[in-house]
Amino acid sequence: MSVVVVTDSSCCLDPELVERYDIRVVPLHVIADGVELREGVDDLPADLSGVTTSGPSPAELTEAYAEALSDSGGDGVVAVHLSRELSGTWSAARYAADALGDRVQLVDSRTTAMGLGFAALAAAEAARSGADVRAVYERAVEVAAHSRTLLVVDRLDHLRRGGRIGTATALLGTALAMKPVLHLVDGRLVLREKTRTMTKAMTKLVDGVVDTAEPVTAVAVHHREAPERAERLAAELAGRLPAGTPLSVSELDAVLGAHVGPGAVGVVVSRA
């Protein structure tokens, strides 16, 4: 047996990788017309403009952790989740982990999307290699800490309504017709710099990836209903990163998509 890694559906991992490394993905929830739906399990509405979101319940997480712990043969579980500053998932996860004892180790990734995905994947690779639960935990923490997430959205009101940015930042972007570049700092989404056009914002995203002293090990481009914009960003990144740097493009699923809104594009970089 080996340590089992659990994460949540904000991780944006390719299903093939999830299956290959037996990563357990607990769904986040979308509430549409009063009905609670599970991301990645239930059919979700195409139009996310009127939905709200929530994390999994303590009972759901307890069940997922208990099953993973049993499947590990007692070797342990490392649960890697999105930032506690972005979701209530952490509180529910803490409750569930405490109920099962110290063989369930909990990691607040302080990030989301492929920032979370890179950490969960690295943890699963360590588990596959035979690392014990503490080493798997430390690997997840290390990789999460070395990720950088940058984002630009068409409209900030989606993030404001969800409580993911402050009202002042949202009003700045709306009133001045700005395209603010946002980034995750200590798990919070905050303003990085102001630009006036999407083209300039995209340039800032590229610069934010390549202007780093640490070697880049992988890059993920995300978007919501903006595939051409994402492909253009990926092409620009490919032209400035060392040849062979892993680079993926994917659309954000419903929960993250509901918060960033249509037209959003972002990039996550994993660094050594």
PDB file of C-alpha atoms in Angstrom:
ATOM      1  CA  MET A   1       0.000   0.000   0.000  1.00  0.00           C
ATOM      2  CA  SER A   2       1.010   3.645  -0.225  1.00  0.00           C
ATOM      3  CA  VAL A   3      -0.107   7.066   0.967  1.00  0.00           C
ATOM      4  CA  VAL A   4      -3.256   8.307  -0.804  1.00  0.00           C
ATOM      5  CA  VAL A   5      -3.608  11.924  -1.919  1.00  0.00           C
ATOM      6  CA  VAL A   6      -6.964  13.704  -1.744  1.00  0.00           C
ATOM      7  CA  THR A   7      -7.751  17.114  -3.232  1.00  0.00           C
ATOM      8  CA  ASP A   8     -10.791  19.081  -4.376  1.00  0.00           C
ATOM      9  CA  SER A   9     -12.265  19.849  -7.776  1.00  0.00           C
ATOM     10  CA  SER A  10     -10.694  23.305  -8.018  1.00  0.00           C
ATOM     11  CA  CYS A  11      -7.370  21.565  -8.795  1.00  0.00           C
ATOM     12  CA  CYS A  12      -7.892  21.560 -12.594  1.00  0.00           C
ATOM     13  CA  LEU A  13      -5.976  18.295 -12.967  1.00  0.00           C
ATOM     14  CA  ASP A  14      -6.328  16.330 -16.169  1.00  0.00           C
ATOM     15  CA  PRO A  15      -8.577  13.306 -15.492  1.00  0.00           C
ATOM     16  CA  GLU A  16      -5.912  11.023 -16.943  1.00  0.00           C
ATOM     17  CA  LEU A  17      -3.432  12.144 -14.288  1.00  0.00           C
ATOM     18  CA  VAL A  18      -6.047  11.782 -11.576  1.00  0.00           C
ATOM     19  CA  GLU A  19      -6.640   8.187 -12.642  1.00  0.00           C
ATOM     20  CA  ARG A  20      -2.960   7.364 -13.142  1.00  0.00           C
ATOM     21  CA  TYR A  21      -1.968   8.471  -9.636  1.00  0.00           C
ATOM     22  CA  ASP A  22      -5.242   7.479  -7.961  1.00  0.00           C
ATOM     23  CA  ILE A  23      -5.794  11.011  -6.668  1.00  0.00           C
ATOM     24  CA  ARG A  24      -9.150  11.330  -4.914  1.00  0.00           C
ATOM     25  CA  VAL A  25     -10.984  14.491  -5.982  1.00  0.00           C
ATOM     26  CA  VAL A  26     -13.775  15.733  -3.718  1.00  0.00           C
ATOM     27  CA  PRO A  27     -16.278  17.891  -5.637  1.00  0.00           C
ATOM     28  CA  LEU A  28     -17.006  21.493  -4.772  1.00  0.00           C
ATOM     29  CA  HIS A  29     -20.636  22.567  -5.082  1.00  0.00           C
ATOM     30  CA  VAL A  30     -22.631  24.853  -7.355  1.00  0.00           C
ATOM     31  CA  ILE A  31     -26.049  26.064  -6.199  1.00  0.00           C
ATOM     32  CA  ALA A  32     -28.350  26.837  -9.116  1.00  0.00           C
ATOM     33  CA  ASP A  33     -32.022  27.724  -8.599  1.00  0.00           C
ATOM     34  CA  GLY A  34     -31.814  26.415  -5.047  1.00  0.00           C
ATOM     35  CA  VAL A  35     -30.443  23.027  -6.110  1.00  0.00           C
ATOM     36  CA  GLU A  36     -26.992  21.980  -4.875  1.00  0.00           C
ATOM     37  CA  LEU A  37     -24.929  20.293  -7.578  1.00  0.00           C
ATOM     38  CA  ARG A  38     -21.508  18.620  -7.392  1.00  0.00           C
ATOM     39  CA  GLU A  39     -18.802  19.824  -9.736  1.00  0.00           C
ATOM     40  CA  GLY A  40     -17.498  17.022 -11.924  1.00  0.00           C
ATOM     41  CA  VAL A  41     -20.358  14.711 -10.945  1.00  0.00           C
ATOM     42  CA  ASP A  42     -23.700  16.366 -11.731  1.00  0.00           C
ATOM     43  CA  ASP A  43     -24.811  18.193 -14.867  1.00  0.00           C
ATOM     44  CA  LEU A  44     -24.180  21.898 -14.337  1.00  0.00           C
ATOM     45  CA  PRO A  45     -25.804  24.884 -16.069  1.00  0.00           C
ATOM     46  CA  ALA A  46     -23.889  26.455 -18.948  1.00  0.00           C
ATOM     47  CA  ASP A  47     -24.801  29.933 -17.735  1.00  0.00           C
ATOM     48  CA  LEU A  48     -23.092  30.551 -14.391  1.00  0.00           C
ATOM     49  CA  SER A  49     -24.174  34.157 -13.957  1.00  0.00           C
ATOM     50  CA  GLY A  50     -26.800  33.427 -11.311  1.00  0.00           C
ATOM     51  CA  VAL A  51     -25.167  30.603  -9.389  1.00  0.00           C
ATOM     52  CA  THR A  52     -23.465  30.539  -6.015  1.00  0.00           C
ATOM     53  CA  THR A  53     -20.826  28.106  -4.827  1.00  0.00           C
ATOM     54  CA  SER A  54     -19.846  26.236  -1.696  1.00  0.00           C
ATOM     55  CA  GLY A  55     -17.316  23.723  -0.490  1.00  0.00           C
ATOM     56  CA  PRO A  56     -17.954  20.089   0.387  1.00  0.00           C
ATOM     57  CA  SER A  57     -19.497  19.340   3.753  1.00  0.00           C
ATOM     58  CA  PRO A  58     -17.519  17.883   6.671  1.00  0.00           C
ATOM     59  CA  ALA A  59     -19.442  14.634   6.163  1.00  0.00           C
ATOM     60  CA  GLU A  60     -18.395  14.397   2.512  1.00  0.00           C
ATOM     61  CA  LEU A  61     -14.764  15.036   3.378  1.00  0.00           C
ATOM     62  CA  THR A  62     -14.816  12.611   6.303  1.00  0.00           C
ATOM     63  CA  GLU A  63     -16.160   9.913   3.997  1.00  0.00           C
ATOM     64  CA  ALA A  64     -13.521  10.646   1.339  1.00  0.00           C
ATOM     65  CA  TYR A  65     -10.662  10.678   3.868  1.00  0.00           C
ATOM     66  CA  ALA A  66     -11.865   7.518   5.615  1.00  0.00           C
ATOM     67  CA  GLU A  67     -12.090   5.628   2.327  1.00  0.00           C
ATOM     68  CA  ALA A  68      -8.656   6.855   1.262  1.00  0.00           C
ATOM     69  CA  LEU A  69      -7.177   5.903   4.633  1.00  0.00           C
ATOM     70  CA  SER A  70      -8.616   2.392   4.327  1.00  0.00           C
ATOM     71  CA  ASP A  71      -7.287   2.076   0.772  1.00  0.00           C
ATOM     72  CA  SER A  72      -3.836   3.191   1.927  1.00  0.00           C
ATOM     73  CA  GLY A  73      -3.656   0.187   4.224  1.00  0.00           C
ATOM     74  CA  GLY A  74      -2.965   2.533   7.104  1.00  0.00           C
ATOM     75  CA  ASP A  75      -0.040   4.295   5.410  1.00  0.00           C
ATOM     76  CA  GLY A  76      -1.938   7.555   5.593  1.00  0.00           C
ATOM     77  CA  VAL A  77      -3.661  10.307   3.652  1.00  0.00           C
ATOM     78  CA  VAL A  78      -2.449  13.735   2.540  1.00  0.00           C
ATOM     79  CA  ALA A  79      -5.333  16.064   1.697  1.00  0.00           C
ATOM     80  CA  VAL A  80      -4.325  19.134  -0.321  1.00  0.00           C
ATOM     81  CA  HIS A  81      -6.991  21.818  -0.681  1.00  0.00           C
ATOM     82  CA  LEU A  82      -7.521  25.288  -2.081  1.00  0.00           C
ATOM     83  CA  SER A  83      -6.629  28.304   0.008  1.00  0.00           C
ATOM     84  CA  ARG A  84      -8.626  28.842   3.191  1.00  0.00           C
ATOM     85  CA  GLU A  85      -8.811  32.525   2.142  1.00  0.00           C
ATOM     86  CA  LEU A  86     -10.830  31.568  -0.949  1.00  0.00           C
ATOM     87  CA  SER A  87     -13.188  28.907   0.387  1.00  0.00           C
ATOM     88  CA  GLY A  88     -14.705  27.434   3.495  1.00  0.00           C
ATOM     89  CA  THR A  89     -13.419  24.021   2.380  1.00  0.00           C
ATOM     90  CA  TRP A  90     -10.475  24.265   4.779  1.00  0.00           C
ATOM     91  CA  SER A  91     -12.680  24.510   7.871  1.00  0.00           C
ATOM     92  CA  ALA A  92     -14.669  21.449   6.830  1.00  0.00           C
ATOM     93  CA  ALA A  93     -11.462  19.609   5.961  1.00  0.00           C
ATOM     94  CA  ARG A  94      -9.930  20.427   9.350  1.00  0.00           C
ATOM     95  CA  TYR A  95     -12.987  19.029  11.117  1.00  0.00           C
ATOM     96  CA  ALA A  96     -12.882  15.848   9.018  1.00  0.00           C
ATOM     97  CA  ALA A  97      -9.144  15.320   9.432  1.00  0.00           C
ATOM     98  CA  ASP A  98      -9.271  15.844  13.206  1.00  0.00           C
ATOM     99  CA  ALA A  99     -11.973  13.201  13.460  1.00  0.00           C
ATOM    100  CA  LEU A 100      -9.715  10.611  11.826  1.00  0.00           C
ATOM    101  CA  GLY A 101      -6.443  11.207  13.642  1.00  0.00           C
ATOM    102  CA  ASP A 102      -2.876  12.003  12.640  1.00  0.00           C
ATOM    103  CA  ARG A 103      -2.767   9.579   9.709  1.00  0.00           C
ATOM    104  CA  VAL A 104      -4.651  12.243   7.759  1.00  0.00           C
ATOM    105  CA  GLN A 105      -2.368  15.211   7.073  1.00  0.00           C
ATOM    106  CA  LEU A 106      -3.966  18.421   5.803  1.00  0.00           C
ATOM    107  CA  VAL A 107      -2.301  20.971   3.502  1.00  0.00           C
ATOM    108  CA  ASP A 108      -3.612  24.479   2.865  1.00  0.00           C
ATOM    109  CA  SER A 109      -2.064  25.079  -0.553  1.00  0.00           C
ATOM    110  CA  ARG A 110      -2.661  28.862  -0.283  1.00  0.00           C
ATOM    111  CA  THR A 111      -3.612  28.700  -3.947  1.00  0.00           C
ATOM    112  CA  THR A 112      -6.076  27.067  -6.345  1.00  0.00           C
ATOM    113  CA  ALA A 113      -6.438  25.879  -9.967  1.00  0.00           C
ATOM    114  CA  MET A 114      -3.184  24.280 -11.148  1.00  0.00           C
ATOM    115  CA  GLY A 115      -1.297  25.866  -8.266  1.00  0.00           C
ATOM    116  CA  LEU A 116      -3.244  23.329  -6.239  1.00  0.00           C
ATOM    117  CA  GLY A 117      -3.025  20.773  -9.008  1.00  0.00           C
ATOM    118  CA  PHE A 118       0.776  20.905  -9.210  1.00  0.00           C
ATOM    119  CA  ALA A 119       1.007  20.394  -5.435  1.00  0.00           C
ATOM    120  CA  ALA A 120      -1.427  17.464  -5.403  1.00  0.00           C
ATOM    121  CA  LEU A 121       0.317  15.846  -8.365  1.00  0.00           C
ATOM    122  CA  ALA A 122       3.769  16.201  -6.798  1.00  0.00           C
ATOM    123  CA  ALA A 123       2.440  14.681  -3.584  1.00  0.00           C
ATOM    124  CA  ALA A 124       0.943  11.757  -5.506  1.00  0.00           C
ATOM    125  CA  GLU A 125       4.231  11.199  -7.344  1.00  0.00           C
ATOM    126  CA  ALA A 126       6.057  11.108  -4.003  1.00  0.00           C
ATOM    127  CA  ALA A 127       3.511   8.652  -2.632  1.00  0.00           C
ATOM    128  CA  ARG A 128       3.938   6.456  -5.706  1.00  0.00           C
ATOM    129  CA  SER A 129       7.698   6.405  -5.113  1.00  0.00           C
ATOM    130  CA  GLY A 130       7.155   5.037  -1.588  1.00  0.00           C
ATOM    131  CA  ALA A 131       7.465   8.191   0.511  1.00  0.00           C
ATOM    132  CA  ASP A 132       5.844   8.102   3.934  1.00  0.00           C
ATOM    133  CA  VAL A 133       2.960  10.368   4.930  1.00  0.00           C
ATOM    134  CA  ARG A 134       5.212  13.097   6.367  1.00  0.00           C
ATOM    135  CA  ALA A 135       7.394  13.222   3.255  1.00  0.00           C
ATOM    136  CA  VAL A 136       4.331  13.353   0.999  1.00  0.00           C
ATOM    137  CA  TYR A 137       2.927  16.186   3.105  1.00  0.00           C
ATOM    138  CA  GLU A 138       6.209  18.116   2.915  1.00  0.00           C
ATOM    139  CA  ARG A 139       6.375  17.665  -0.858  1.00  0.00           C
ATOM    140  CA  ALA A 140       2.894  19.128  -1.280  1.00  0.00           C
ATOM    141  CA  VAL A 141       3.758  22.111   0.925  1.00  0.00           C
ATOM    142  CA  GLU A 142       7.004  22.720  -0.970  1.00  0.00           C
ATOM    143  CA  VAL A 143       5.457  22.689  -4.434  1.00  0.00           C
ATOM    144  CA  ALA A 144       2.484  24.808  -3.400  1.00  0.00           C
ATOM    145  CA  ALA A 145       4.819  27.416  -1.912  1.00  0.00           C
ATOM    146  CA  HIS A 146       6.783  27.652  -5.162  1.00  0.00           C
ATOM    147  CA  SER A 147       3.813  28.367  -7.419  1.00  0.00           C
ATOM    148  CA  ARG A 148       2.764  31.761  -8.727  1.00  0.00           C
ATOM    149  CA  THR A 149      -0.741  32.605  -9.950  1.00  0.00           C
ATOM    150  CA  LEU A 150      -1.624  35.634 -12.085  1.00  0.00           C
ATOM    151  CA  LEU A 151      -5.065  36.536 -13.435  1.00  0.00           C
ATOM    152  CA  VAL A 152      -6.857  39.135 -15.505  1.00  0.00           C
ATOM    153  CA  VAL A 153     -10.642  39.305 -15.789  1.00  0.00           C
ATOM    154  CA  ASP A 154     -13.003  41.174 -18.087  1.00  0.00           C
ATOM    155  CA  ARG A 155     -15.114  42.335 -15.147  1.00  0.00           C
ATOM    156  CA  LEU A 156     -14.319  42.426 -11.450  1.00  0.00           C
ATOM    157  CA  ASP A 157     -17.912  42.311 -10.239  1.00  0.00           C
ATOM    158  CA  HIS A 158     -17.968  38.488 -10.342  1.00  0.00           C
ATOM    159  CA  LEU A 159     -15.081  38.365  -7.860  1.00  0.00           C
ATOM    160  CA  ARG A 160     -16.611  41.115  -5.732  1.00  0.00           C
ATOM    161  CA  ARG A 161     -19.977  39.348  -5.458  1.00  0.00           C
ATOM    162  CA  GLY A 162     -18.238  36.179  -4.357  1.00  0.00           C
ATOM    163  CA  GLY A 163     -16.207  38.060  -1.748  1.00  0.00           C
ATOM    164  CA  ARG A 164     -12.885  37.134  -3.358  1.00  0.00           C
ATOM    165  CA  ILE A 165     -11.687  40.747  -3.721  1.00  0.00           C
ATOM    166  CA  GLY A 166     -12.495  43.959  -1.900  1.00  0.00           C
ATOM    167  CA  THR A 167     -15.112  46.439  -3.048  1.00  0.00           C
ATOM    168  CA  ALA A 168     -12.492  49.153  -3.541  1.00  0.00           C
ATOM    169  CA  THR A 169     -10.513  47.066  -6.016  1.00  0.00           C
ATOM    170  CA  ALA A 170     -13.676  46.135  -7.889  1.00  0.00           C
ATOM    171  CA  LEU A 171     -14.812  49.751  -8.137  1.00  0.00           C
ATOM    172  CA  LEU A 172     -11.380  50.797  -9.377  1.00  0.00           C
ATOM    173  CA  GLY A 173     -11.537  48.351 -12.256  1.00  0.00           C
ATOM    174  CA  THR A 174     -15.112  49.223 -13.175  1.00  0.00           C
ATOM    175  CA  ALA A 175     -14.992  52.982 -12.801  1.00  0.00           C
ATOM    176  CA  LEU A 176     -11.738  53.482 -14.697  1.00  0.00           C
ATOM    177  CA  ALA A 177     -12.345  50.770 -17.295  1.00  0.00           C
ATOM    178  CA  MET A 178      -9.115  49.176 -16.142  1.00  0.00           C
ATOM    179  CA  LYS A 179      -7.924  45.626 -16.715  1.00  0.00           C
ATOM    180  CA  PRO A 180      -6.260  44.988 -13.342  1.00  0.00           C
ATOM    181  CA  VAL A 181      -3.751  42.179 -13.113  1.00  0.00           C
ATOM    182  CA  LEU A 182      -4.423  40.169  -9.956  1.00  0.00           C
ATOM    183  CA  HIS A 183      -2.277  37.627  -8.159  1.00  0.00           C
ATOM    184  CA  LEU A 184      -2.427  35.338  -5.168  1.00  0.00           C
ATOM    185  CA  VAL A 185      -0.480  36.528  -2.126  1.00  0.00           C
ATOM    186  CA  ASP A 186      -0.627  34.429   1.058  1.00  0.00           C
ATOM    187  CA  GLY A 187      -3.703  32.731  -0.316  1.00  0.00           C
ATOM    188  CA  ARG A 188      -5.583  35.969  -1.068  1.00  0.00           C
ATOM    189  CA  LEU A 189      -6.388  37.394  -4.490  1.00  0.00           C
ATOM    190  CA  VAL A 190      -5.070  40.967  -4.575  1.00  0.00           C
ATOM    191  CA  LEU A 191      -4.274  43.691  -7.089  1.00  0.00           C
ATOM    192  CA  ARG A 192      -0.793  43.387  -8.620  1.00  0.00           C
ATOM    193  CA  GLU A 193      -0.889  46.268 -11.109  1.00  0.00           C
ATOM    194  CA  LYS A 194      -3.265  48.294 -13.278  1.00  0.00           C
ATOM    195  CA  THR A 195      -3.420  48.224 -17.067  1.00  0.00           C
ATOM    196  CA  ARG A 196      -5.806  49.910 -19.478  1.00  0.00           C
ATOM    197  CA  THR A 197      -6.235  47.195 -22.092  1.00  0.00           C
ATOM    198  CA  MET A 198      -6.447  43.422 -22.218  1.00  0.00           C
ATOM    199  CA  THR A 199      -3.426  43.344 -24.543  1.00  0.00           C
ATOM    200  CA  LYS A 200      -1.279  45.119 -21.957  1.00  0.00           C
ATOM    201  CA  ALA A 201      -2.655  42.898 -19.206  1.00  0.00           C
ATOM    202  CA  MET A 202      -1.720  39.785 -21.168  1.00  0.00           C
ATOM    203  CA  THR A 203       1.817  41.130 -21.582  1.00  0.00           C
ATOM    204  CA  LYS A 204       2.010  41.579 -17.825  1.00  0.00           C
ATOM    205  CA  LEU A 205       0.955  37.957 -17.341  1.00  0.00           C
ATOM    206  CA  VAL A 206       3.789  36.775 -19.582  1.00  0.00           C
ATOM    207  CA  ASP A 207       6.307  39.039 -17.854  1.00  0.00           C
ATOM    208  CA  GLY A 208       5.157  37.754 -14.470  1.00  0.00           C
ATOM    209  CA  VAL A 209       6.001  34.212 -15.512  1.00  0.00           C
ATOM    210  CA  VAL A 210       9.361  34.714 -17.214  1.00  0.00           C
ATOM    211  CA  ASP A 211      10.774  37.438 -14.943  1.00  0.00           C
ATOM    212  CA  THR A 212      11.740  35.156 -12.083  1.00  0.00           C
ATOM    213  CA  ALA A 213      15.085  34.074 -10.729  1.00  0.00           C
ATOM    214  CA  GLU A 214      13.854  30.547 -10.050  1.00  0.00           C
ATOM    215  CA  PRO A 215      13.730  28.003 -12.872  1.00  0.00           C
ATOM    216  CA  VAL A 216      10.235  27.358 -14.229  1.00  0.00           C
ATOM    217  CA  THR A 217       9.306  23.670 -14.115  1.00  0.00           C
ATOM    218  CA  ALA A 218       5.761  23.818 -15.561  1.00  0.00           C
ATOM    219  CA  VAL A 219       3.143  26.350 -16.635  1.00  0.00           C
ATOM    220  CA  ALA A 220      -0.643  26.100 -16.865  1.00  0.00           C
ATOM    221  CA  VAL A 221      -2.813  28.612 -18.703  1.00  0.00           C
ATOM    222  CA  HIS A 222      -6.450  28.797 -17.599  1.00  0.00           C
ATOM    223  CA  HIS A 223      -9.428  30.602 -19.074  1.00  0.00           C
ATOM    224  CA  ARG A 224     -13.185  30.907 -18.819  1.00  0.00           C
ATOM    225  CA  GLU A 225     -14.961  31.064 -22.174  1.00  0.00           C
ATOM    226  CA  ALA A 226     -11.883  32.648 -23.768  1.00  0.00           C
ATOM    227  CA  PRO A 227     -10.067  29.866 -25.663  1.00  0.00           C
ATOM    228  CA  GLU A 228      -8.502  32.114 -28.312  1.00  0.00           C
ATOM    229  CA  ARG A 229      -7.154  34.485 -25.678  1.00  0.00           C
ATOM    230  CA  ALA A 230      -5.714  31.550 -23.732  1.00  0.00           C
ATOM    231  CA  GLU A 231      -4.074  30.019 -26.803  1.00  0.00           C
ATOM    232  CA  ARG A 232      -2.516  33.367 -27.669  1.00  0.00           C
ATOM    233  CA  LEU A 233      -1.149  33.682 -24.145  1.00  0.00           C
ATOM    234  CA  ALA A 234       0.233  30.133 -24.301  1.00  0.00           C
ATOM    235  CA  ALA A 235       1.937  30.863 -27.616  1.00  0.00           C
ATOM    236  CA  GLU A 236       3.597  33.975 -26.198  1.00  0.00           C
ATOM    237  CA  LEU A 237       4.769  32.045 -23.157  1.00  0.00           C
ATOM    238  CA  ALA A 238       6.136  29.190 -25.277  1.00  0.00           C
ATOM    239  CA  GLY A 239       8.202  31.716 -27.217  1.00  0.00           C
ATOM    240  CA  ARG A 240       9.848  33.064 -24.073  1.00  0.00           C
ATOM    241  CA  LEU A 241      10.252  29.975 -21.902  1.00  0.00           C
ATOM    242  CA  PRO A 242      13.063  27.429 -22.276  1.00  0.00           C
ATOM    243  CA  ALA A 243      12.323  24.820 -24.922  1.00  0.00           C
ATOM    244  CA  GLY A 244      10.565  21.784 -23.501  1.00  0.00           C
ATOM    245  CA  THR A 245       8.939  23.540 -20.542  1.00  0.00           C
ATOM    246  CA  PRO A 246       5.643  21.706 -19.897  1.00  0.00           C
ATOM    247  CA  LEU A 247       2.765  24.016 -20.841  1.00  0.00           C
ATOM    248  CA  SER A 248      -0.939  23.198 -20.700  1.00  0.00           C
ATOM    249  CA  VAL A 249      -4.131  25.100 -21.536  1.00  0.00           C
ATOM    250  CA  SER A 250      -7.476  24.334 -19.919  1.00  0.00           C
ATOM    251  CA  GLU A 251     -10.824  25.935 -19.194  1.00  0.00           C
ATOM    252  CA  LEU A 252     -11.757  26.594 -15.595  1.00  0.00           C
ATOM    253  CA  ASP A 253     -14.609  24.481 -14.302  1.00  0.00           C
ATOM    254  CA  ALA A 254     -17.829  25.863 -12.898  1.00  0.00           C
ATOM    255  CA  VAL A 255     -16.862  26.896  -9.367  1.00  0.00           C
ATOM    256  CA  LEU A 256     -13.787  28.927 -10.271  1.00  0.00           C
ATOM    257  CA  GLY A 257     -15.455  30.031 -13.505  1.00  0.00           C
ATOM    258  CA  ALA A 258     -18.415  31.457 -11.616  1.00  0.00           C
ATOM    259  CA  HIS A 259     -16.080  33.696  -9.615  1.00  0.00           C
ATOM    260  CA  VAL A 260     -13.824  34.993 -12.391  1.00  0.00           C
ATOM    261  CA  GLY A 261     -16.513  35.343 -15.046  1.00  0.00           C
ATOM    262  CA  PRO A 262     -16.426  34.957 -18.842  1.00  0.00           C
ATOM    263  CA  GLY A 263     -13.318  36.234 -20.599  1.00  0.00           C
ATOM    264  CA  ALA A 264     -10.961  35.630 -17.704  1.00  0.00           C
ATOM    265  CA  VAL A 265      -7.498  34.306 -18.437  1.00  0.00           C
ATOM    266  CA  GLY A 266      -4.764  33.396 -16.009  1.00  0.00           C
ATOM    267  CA  VAL A 267      -1.507  31.566 -15.650  1.00  0.00           C
ATOM    268  CA  VAL A 268      -0.010  29.365 -12.952  1.00  0.00           C
ATOM    269  CA  VAL A 269       3.711  28.742 -12.883  1.00  0.00           C
ATOM    270  CA  SER A 270       5.453  26.055 -10.868  1.00  0.00           C
ATOM    271  CA  ARG A 271       9.023  26.919  -9.937  1.00  0.00           C
ATOM    272  CA  ALA A 272      11.911  24.860  -8.649  1.00  0.00           C
TER     273      ALA A 272
END
